[in-house]
Short mmCIF file of C-alpha atoms in Angstrom, two decimals:
data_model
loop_
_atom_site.label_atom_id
_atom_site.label_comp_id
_atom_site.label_asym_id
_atom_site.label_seq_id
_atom_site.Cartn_x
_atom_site.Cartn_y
_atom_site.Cartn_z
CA UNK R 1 7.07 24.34 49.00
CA UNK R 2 7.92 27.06 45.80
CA UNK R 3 10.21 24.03 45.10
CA UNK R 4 7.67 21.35 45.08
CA UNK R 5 5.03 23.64 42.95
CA UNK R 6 7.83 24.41 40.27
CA UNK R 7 8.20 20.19 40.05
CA UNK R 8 4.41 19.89 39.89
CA UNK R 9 4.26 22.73 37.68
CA UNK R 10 7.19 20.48 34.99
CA UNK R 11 5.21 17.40 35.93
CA UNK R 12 1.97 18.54 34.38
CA UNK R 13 3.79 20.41 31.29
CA UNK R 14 5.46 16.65 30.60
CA UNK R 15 2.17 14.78 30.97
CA UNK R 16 0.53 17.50 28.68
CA UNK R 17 3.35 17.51 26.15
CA UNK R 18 3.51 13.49 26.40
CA UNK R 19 -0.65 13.47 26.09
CA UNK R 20 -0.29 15.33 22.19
CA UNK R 21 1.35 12.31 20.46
CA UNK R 22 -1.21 9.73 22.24
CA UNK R 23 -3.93 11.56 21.71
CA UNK R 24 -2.85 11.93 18.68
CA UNK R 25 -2.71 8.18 17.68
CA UNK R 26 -5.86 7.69 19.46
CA UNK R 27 -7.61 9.98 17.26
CA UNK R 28 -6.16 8.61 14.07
CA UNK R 29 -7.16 5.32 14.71
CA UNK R 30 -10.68 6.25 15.74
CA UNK R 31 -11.62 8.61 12.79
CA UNK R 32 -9.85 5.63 10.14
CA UNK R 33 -12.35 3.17 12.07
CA UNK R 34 -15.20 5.31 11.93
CA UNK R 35 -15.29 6.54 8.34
CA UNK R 36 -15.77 2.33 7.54
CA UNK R 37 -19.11 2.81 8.25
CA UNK R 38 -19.55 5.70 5.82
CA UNK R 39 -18.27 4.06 2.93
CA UNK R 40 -18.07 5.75 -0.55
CA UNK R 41 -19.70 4.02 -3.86
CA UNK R 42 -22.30 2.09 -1.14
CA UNK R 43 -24.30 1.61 -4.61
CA UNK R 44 -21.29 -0.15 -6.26
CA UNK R 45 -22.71 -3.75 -6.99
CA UNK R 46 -20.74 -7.20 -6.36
CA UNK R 47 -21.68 -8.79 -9.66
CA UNK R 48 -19.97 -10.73 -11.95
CA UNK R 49 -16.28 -9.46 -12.31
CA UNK R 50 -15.31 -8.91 -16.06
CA UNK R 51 -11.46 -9.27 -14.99
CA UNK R 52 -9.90 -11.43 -12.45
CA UNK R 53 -8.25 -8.89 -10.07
CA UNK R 54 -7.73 -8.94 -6.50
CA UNK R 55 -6.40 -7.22 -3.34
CA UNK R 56 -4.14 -9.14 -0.90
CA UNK R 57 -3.15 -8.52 2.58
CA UNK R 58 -0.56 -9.57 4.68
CA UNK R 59 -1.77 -8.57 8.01
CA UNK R 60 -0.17 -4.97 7.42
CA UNK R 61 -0.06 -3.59 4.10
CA UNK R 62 -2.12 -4.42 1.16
CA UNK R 63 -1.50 -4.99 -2.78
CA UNK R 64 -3.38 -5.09 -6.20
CA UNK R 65 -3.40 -8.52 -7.70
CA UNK R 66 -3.99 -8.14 -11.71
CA UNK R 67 -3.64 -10.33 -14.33
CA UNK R 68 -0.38 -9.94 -16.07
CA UNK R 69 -2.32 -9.83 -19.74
CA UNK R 70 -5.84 -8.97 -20.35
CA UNK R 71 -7.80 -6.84 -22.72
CA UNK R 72 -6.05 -3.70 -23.20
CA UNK R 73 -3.25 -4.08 -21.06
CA UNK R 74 -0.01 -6.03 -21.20
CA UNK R 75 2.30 -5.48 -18.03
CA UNK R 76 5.67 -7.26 -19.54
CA UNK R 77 5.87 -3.86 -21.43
CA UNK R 78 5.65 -1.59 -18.25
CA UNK R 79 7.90 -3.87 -16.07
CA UNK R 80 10.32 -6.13 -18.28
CA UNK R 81 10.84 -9.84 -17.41
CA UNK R 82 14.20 -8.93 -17.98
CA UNK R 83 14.22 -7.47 -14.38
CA UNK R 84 12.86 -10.56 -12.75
CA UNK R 85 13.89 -14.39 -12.63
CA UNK R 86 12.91 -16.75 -15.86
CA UNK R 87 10.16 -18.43 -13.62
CA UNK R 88 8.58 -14.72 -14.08
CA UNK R 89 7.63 -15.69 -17.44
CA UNK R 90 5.27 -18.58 -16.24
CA UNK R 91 3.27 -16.32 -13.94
CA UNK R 92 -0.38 -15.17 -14.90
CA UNK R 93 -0.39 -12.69 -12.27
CA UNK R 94 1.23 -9.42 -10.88
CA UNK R 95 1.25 -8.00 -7.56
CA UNK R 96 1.87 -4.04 -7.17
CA UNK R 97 2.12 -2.26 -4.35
CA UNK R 98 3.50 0.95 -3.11
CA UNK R 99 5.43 2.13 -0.35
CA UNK R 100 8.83 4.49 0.98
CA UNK R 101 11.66 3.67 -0.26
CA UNK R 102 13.71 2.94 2.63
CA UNK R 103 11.11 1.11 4.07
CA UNK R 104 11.15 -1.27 1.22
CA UNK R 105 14.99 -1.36 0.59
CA UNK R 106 15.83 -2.01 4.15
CA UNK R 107 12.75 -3.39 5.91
CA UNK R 108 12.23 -6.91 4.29
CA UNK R 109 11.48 -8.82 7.56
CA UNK R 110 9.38 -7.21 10.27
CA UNK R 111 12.82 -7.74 12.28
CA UNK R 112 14.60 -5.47 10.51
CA UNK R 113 12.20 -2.52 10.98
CA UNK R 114 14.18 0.41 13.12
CA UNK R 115 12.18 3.59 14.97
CA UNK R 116 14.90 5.69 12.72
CA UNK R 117 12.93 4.02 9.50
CA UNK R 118 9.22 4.17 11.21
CA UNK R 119 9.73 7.67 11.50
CA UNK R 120 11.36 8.47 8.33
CA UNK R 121 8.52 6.58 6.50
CA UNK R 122 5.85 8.78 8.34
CA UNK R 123 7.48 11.99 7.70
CA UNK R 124 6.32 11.91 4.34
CA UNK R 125 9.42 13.33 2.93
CA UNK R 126 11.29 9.91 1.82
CA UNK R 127 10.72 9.13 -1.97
CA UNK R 128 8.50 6.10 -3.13
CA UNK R 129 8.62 2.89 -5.14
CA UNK R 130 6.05 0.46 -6.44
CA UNK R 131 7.41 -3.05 -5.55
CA UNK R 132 6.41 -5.58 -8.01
CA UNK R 133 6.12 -9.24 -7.71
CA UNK R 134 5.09 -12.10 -10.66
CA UNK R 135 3.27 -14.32 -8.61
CA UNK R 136 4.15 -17.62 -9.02
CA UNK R 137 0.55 -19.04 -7.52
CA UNK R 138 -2.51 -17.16 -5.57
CA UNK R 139 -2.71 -19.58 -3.28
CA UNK R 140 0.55 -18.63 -1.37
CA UNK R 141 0.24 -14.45 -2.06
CA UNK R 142 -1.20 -13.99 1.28
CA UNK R 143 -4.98 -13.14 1.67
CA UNK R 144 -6.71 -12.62 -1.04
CA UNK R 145 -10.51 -10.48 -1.84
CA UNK R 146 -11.73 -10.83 -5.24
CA UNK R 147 -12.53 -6.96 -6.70
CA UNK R 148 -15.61 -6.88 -8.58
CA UNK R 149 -14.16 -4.64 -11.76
CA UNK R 150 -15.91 -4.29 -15.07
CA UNK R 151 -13.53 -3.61 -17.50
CA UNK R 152 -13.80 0.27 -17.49
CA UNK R 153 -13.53 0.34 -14.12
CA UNK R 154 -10.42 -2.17 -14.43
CA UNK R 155 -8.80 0.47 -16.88
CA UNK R 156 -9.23 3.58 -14.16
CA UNK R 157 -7.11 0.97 -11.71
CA UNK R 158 -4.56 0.18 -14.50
CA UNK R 159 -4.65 4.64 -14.65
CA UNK R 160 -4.25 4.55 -11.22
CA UNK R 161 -1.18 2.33 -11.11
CA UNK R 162 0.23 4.30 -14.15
CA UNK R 163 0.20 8.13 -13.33
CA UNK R 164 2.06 6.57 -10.02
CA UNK R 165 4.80 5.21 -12.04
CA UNK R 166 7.91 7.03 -13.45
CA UNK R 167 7.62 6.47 -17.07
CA UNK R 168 10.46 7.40 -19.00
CA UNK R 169 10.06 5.86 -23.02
CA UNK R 170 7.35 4.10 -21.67
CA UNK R 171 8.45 2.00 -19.32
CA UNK R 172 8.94 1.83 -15.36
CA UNK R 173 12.41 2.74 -13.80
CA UNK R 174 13.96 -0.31 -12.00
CA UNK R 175 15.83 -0.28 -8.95
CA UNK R 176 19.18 -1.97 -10.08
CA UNK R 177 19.77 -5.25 -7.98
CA UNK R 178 17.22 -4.98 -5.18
CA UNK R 179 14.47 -7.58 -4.48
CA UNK R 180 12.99 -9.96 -1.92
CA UNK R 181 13.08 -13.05 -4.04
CA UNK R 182 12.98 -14.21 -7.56
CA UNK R 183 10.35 -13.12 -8.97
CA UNK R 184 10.13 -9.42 -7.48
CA UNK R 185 11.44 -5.69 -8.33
CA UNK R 186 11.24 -2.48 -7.31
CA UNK R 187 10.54 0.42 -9.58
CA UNK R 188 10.52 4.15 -9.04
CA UNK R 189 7.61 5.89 -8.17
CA UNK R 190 6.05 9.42 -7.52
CA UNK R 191 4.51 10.62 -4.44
CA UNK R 192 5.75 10.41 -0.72
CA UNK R 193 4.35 7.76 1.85
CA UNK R 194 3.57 9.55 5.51
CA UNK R 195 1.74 9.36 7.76
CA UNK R 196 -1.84 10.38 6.35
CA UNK R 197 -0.74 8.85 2.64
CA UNK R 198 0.19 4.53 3.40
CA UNK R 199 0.30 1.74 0.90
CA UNK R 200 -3.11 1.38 1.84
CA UNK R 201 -4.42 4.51 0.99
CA UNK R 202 -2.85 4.27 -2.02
CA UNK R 203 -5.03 1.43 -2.88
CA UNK R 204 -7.70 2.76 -1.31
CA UNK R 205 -7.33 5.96 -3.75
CA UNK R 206 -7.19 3.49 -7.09
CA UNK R 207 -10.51 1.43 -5.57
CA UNK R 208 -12.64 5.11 -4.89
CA UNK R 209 -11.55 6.60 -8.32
CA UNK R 210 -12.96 2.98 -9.71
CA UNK R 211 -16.20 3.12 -8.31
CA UNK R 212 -15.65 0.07 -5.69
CA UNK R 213 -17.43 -0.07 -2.51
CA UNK R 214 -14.26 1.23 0.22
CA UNK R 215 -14.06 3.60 3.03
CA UNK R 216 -13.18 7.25 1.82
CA UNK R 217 -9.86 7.17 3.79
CA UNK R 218 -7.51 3.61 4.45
CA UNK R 219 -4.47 4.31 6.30
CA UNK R 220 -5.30 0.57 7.37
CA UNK R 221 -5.42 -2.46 5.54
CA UNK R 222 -8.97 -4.06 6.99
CA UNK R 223 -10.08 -0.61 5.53
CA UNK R 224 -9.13 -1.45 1.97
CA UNK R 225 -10.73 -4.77 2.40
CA UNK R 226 -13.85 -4.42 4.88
CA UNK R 227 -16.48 -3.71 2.33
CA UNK R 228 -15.19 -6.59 -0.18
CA UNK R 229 -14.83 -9.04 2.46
#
């Protein structure tokens, strides 16, 4: 009997210690859920859109979508064509997003993803990039949800993107032979991804300091893109 309470007694410590993480994750996901039906900026119109931007989705992580020249902003002189393929010089837009570093040097298929990288990524103490792609045509760059940006509120996104970037002389920090494709880079970038601070809540971040119409917190990508859609 003392022997069967002492094996009850670990049985109950393991289901309490294996209950944290779930409960965990179960909380998380309820509370990111949730706050999409508080969103921030509810006022924020969807009129006419001064510049053609966009988000994009792939299922899983989420991008901004900007023209590659428009009033006030030119992004050949933050990320070179240089650094891409010639075909880069045909594109009209750019794709940006942000993300760990080892997730994005290592991880380019879904395939390659490892638990030793998932939880590296959500530690939050791996260093970040900004991967950049010249997109070649919208109509193959995933899903796409037009932003409705006037052009001040276009510039705080372009800020956004910006004070993210390491800048040295003016110009973005490539990552010396690593890509997906052609037409893609990576560049270096401040700020740690983890578990509370995605790709998508980086883009989340850019869209509340612009004014647009997004839950306060997007650790998910239908919460970047609820509200537009």
């Amino acid at each position: 009997i003392p022997r069967m309470a002492s094996l009850l007694r670990l049985l109950k410590v393991i289901a309490i210690v294996s209950a944290v993480p779930v409960g965990f994750v179960v909380l998380y996901v309820a509370v990111a859920h949730i706050l999409v039906f508080f969103p921030t900026n509810r006022a924020a119109g969807a009129g006419n859109a001064a510049v053609p931007a966009f988000i994009s989705t792939n299922g899983v992580h989420t991008e901004f979508v900007f023209p590659v020249r428009s009033p006030g902003m030119d992004w050949t002189r933050i990320f070179p064509l240089s650094d891409f393929a010639p075909s880069a010089q045909e594109t009209q837009f750019i794709a940006l997003g942000w993300g760990d570093r080892e997730f994005y040097l290592n991880t380019p298929y879904w395939s390659d993803l490892t638990v030793h990288r998932a939880l590296g990524a959500l530690s939050g103490r791996n260093p970040s990039l900004i991967h950049v792609t010249y997109v070649l045509s919208l109509d193959d760059y995933g899903e796409l949800y037009r932003l409705p940006l006037t052009e001040s509120q276009f510039a705080i996104l372009v800020t956004h993107v910006m004070k993210t970037l390491k800048l040295p002389g003016g110009r973005a920090v490539s990552v010396p032979g690593r890509s997906y494709g052609y037409n893609d880079a990576f560049f270096e970038a401040n700020g740690s991804y983890g578990v509370f601070t995605t790709c998508n809540t980086w883009v989340g971040r850019g869209l509340l300091q612009a004014g647009v119409n997004v839950s306060p917190w997007t650790p998910f990508e239908s919460n970047v893109y609820w509200h537009l859609r």
